[in-house]
mmCIF file of C-alpha atoms in Angstrom:
data_model
loop_
_atom_site.group_PDB
_atom_site.id
_atom_site.type_symbol
_atom_site.label_atom_id
_atom_site.label_comp_id
_atom_site.label_asym_id
_atom_site.label_seq_id
_atom_site.Cartn_x
_atom_site.Cartn_y
_atom_site.Cartn_z
ATOM 1 C CA UNK A 1 38.701 145.672 102.172
ATOM 2 C CA UNK A 2 36.428 144.105 98.716
ATOM 3 C CA UNK A 3 33.589 142.257 99.051
ATOM 4 C CA UNK A 4 31.754 140.888 95.815
ATOM 5 C CA UNK A 5 28.523 139.356 97.515
ATOM 6 C CA UNK A 6 27.656 136.433 95.428
ATOM 7 C CA UNK A 7 24.215 136.595 94.398
ATOM 8 C CA UNK A 8 23.586 131.901 94.173
ATOM 9 C CA UNK A 9 23.416 132.845 97.997
ATOM 10 C CA UNK A 10 20.258 135.440 98.299
ATOM 11 C CA UNK A 11 17.767 132.345 97.742
ATOM 12 C CA UNK A 12 16.147 133.795 101.010
ATOM 13 C CA UNK A 13 15.900 135.786 103.338
ATOM 14 C CA UNK A 14 17.395 133.977 106.705
ATOM 15 C CA UNK A 15 20.193 132.602 104.603
ATOM 16 C CA UNK A 16 20.508 135.544 103.120
ATOM 17 C CA UNK A 17 21.524 136.604 106.270
ATOM 18 C CA UNK A 18 23.404 134.138 107.656
ATOM 19 C CA UNK A 19 25.290 134.624 104.157
ATOM 20 C CA UNK A 20 25.828 138.596 104.947
ATOM 21 C CA UNK A 21 26.702 137.582 108.212
ATOM 22 C CA UNK A 22 29.347 135.280 106.965
ATOM 23 C CA UNK A 23 30.472 136.654 104.431
ATOM 24 C CA UNK A 24 30.560 141.109 105.707
ATOM 25 C CA UNK A 25 32.536 139.121 109.089
ATOM 26 C CA UNK A 26 29.608 140.406 110.677
ATOM 27 C CA UNK A 27 29.424 140.263 115.327
ATOM 28 C CA UNK A 28 27.509 137.724 116.832
ATOM 29 C CA UNK A 29 25.212 139.873 117.668
ATOM 30 C CA UNK A 30 23.578 140.849 114.394
ATOM 31 C CA UNK A 31 20.618 140.458 113.818
ATOM 32 C CA UNK A 32 19.706 139.353 110.876
ATOM 33 C CA UNK A 33 17.055 142.161 109.732
ATOM 34 C CA UNK A 34 16.943 145.074 107.698
ATOM 35 C CA UNK A 35 18.030 147.044 110.653
ATOM 36 C CA UNK A 36 20.693 145.007 111.601
ATOM 37 C CA UNK A 37 21.833 145.128 109.025
ATOM 38 C CA UNK A 38 21.554 149.234 108.582
ATOM 39 C CA UNK A 39 23.574 148.964 112.217
ATOM 40 C CA UNK A 40 26.172 146.916 111.238
ATOM 41 C CA UNK A 41 27.635 148.841 108.515
ATOM 42 C CA UNK A 42 27.899 151.889 110.228
ATOM 43 C CA UNK A 43 30.646 150.587 112.601
ATOM 44 C CA UNK A 44 31.992 149.371 109.352
ATOM 45 C CA UNK A 45 35.736 151.160 110.250
ATOM 46 C CA UNK A 46 38.247 150.483 107.243
ATOM 47 C CA UNK A 47 37.741 151.076 103.848
ATOM 48 C CA UNK A 48 35.491 148.587 102.897
ATOM 49 C CA UNK A 49 34.046 148.409 99.168
ATOM 50 C CA UNK A 50 30.596 146.013 98.366
ATOM 51 C CA UNK A 51 29.573 144.061 95.122
ATOM 52 C CA UNK A 52 25.655 143.950 95.652
ATOM 53 C CA UNK A 53 24.599 142.057 92.862
ATOM 54 C CA UNK A 54 21.905 144.202 91.216
ATOM 55 C CA UNK A 55 19.554 140.574 90.688
ATOM 56 C CA UNK A 56 18.938 139.787 94.101
ATOM 57 C CA UNK A 57 15.742 141.789 94.280
ATOM 58 C CA UNK A 58 14.709 139.576 91.047
ATOM 59 C CA UNK A 59 11.820 137.548 91.704
ATOM 60 C CA UNK A 60 13.952 134.668 91.838
ATOM 61 C CA UNK A 61 15.755 135.802 94.770
ATOM 62 C CA UNK A 62 15.007 138.636 97.438
ATOM 63 C CA UNK A 63 12.290 140.321 95.987
ATOM 64 C CA UNK A 64 10.446 143.572 96.989
ATOM 65 C CA UNK A 65 13.443 142.337 100.235
ATOM 66 C CA UNK A 66 15.789 142.646 98.179
ATOM 67 C CA UNK A 67 14.877 146.473 96.489
ATOM 68 C CA UNK A 68 14.866 147.409 99.872
ATOM 69 C CA UNK A 69 18.274 145.314 101.382
ATOM 70 C CA UNK A 70 19.615 147.440 97.935
ATOM 71 C CA UNK A 71 18.486 150.549 100.022
ATOM 72 C CA UNK A 72 19.760 149.271 102.498
ATOM 73 C CA UNK A 73 23.558 149.134 100.907
ATOM 74 C CA UNK A 74 22.875 152.566 99.772
ATOM 75 C CA UNK A 75 21.827 154.697 102.881
ATOM 76 C CA UNK A 76 24.738 152.948 104.620
ATOM 77 C CA UNK A 77 27.273 153.437 102.314
ATOM 78 C CA UNK A 78 25.666 157.087 103.063
ATOM 79 C CA UNK A 79 26.439 158.107 107.003
ATOM 80 C CA UNK A 80 29.338 155.954 107.101
ATOM 81 C CA UNK A 81 32.345 157.414 104.887
ATOM 82 C CA UNK A 82 34.531 154.459 105.647
ATOM 83 C CA UNK A 83 32.067 151.652 102.569
ATOM 84 C CA UNK A 84 31.856 151.824 99.757
ATOM 85 C CA UNK A 85 28.638 149.884 98.318
ATOM 86 C CA UNK A 86 28.396 149.775 94.454
ATOM 87 C CA UNK A 87 25.629 148.143 92.571
ATOM 88 C CA UNK A 88 26.128 145.474 89.475
#
């Protein structure tokens, strides 16, 4: 499965996490923070490719928080063999 995330949905932290819950079909217990995102990405068991827009780190989106979020995606992909992350 391939999921391409829409950069326009990353305006503000709470909106971004709500979008990620929906787009990635994260469980109801998803805590809507970066630690919870990492944990949920680690639980993906089916081969999944997530395309994350590099622009989420731009000021008009998440800025520094976006940079950290990109690293969370990278780290999760390193730990979970079923997960591939492309940052474009």
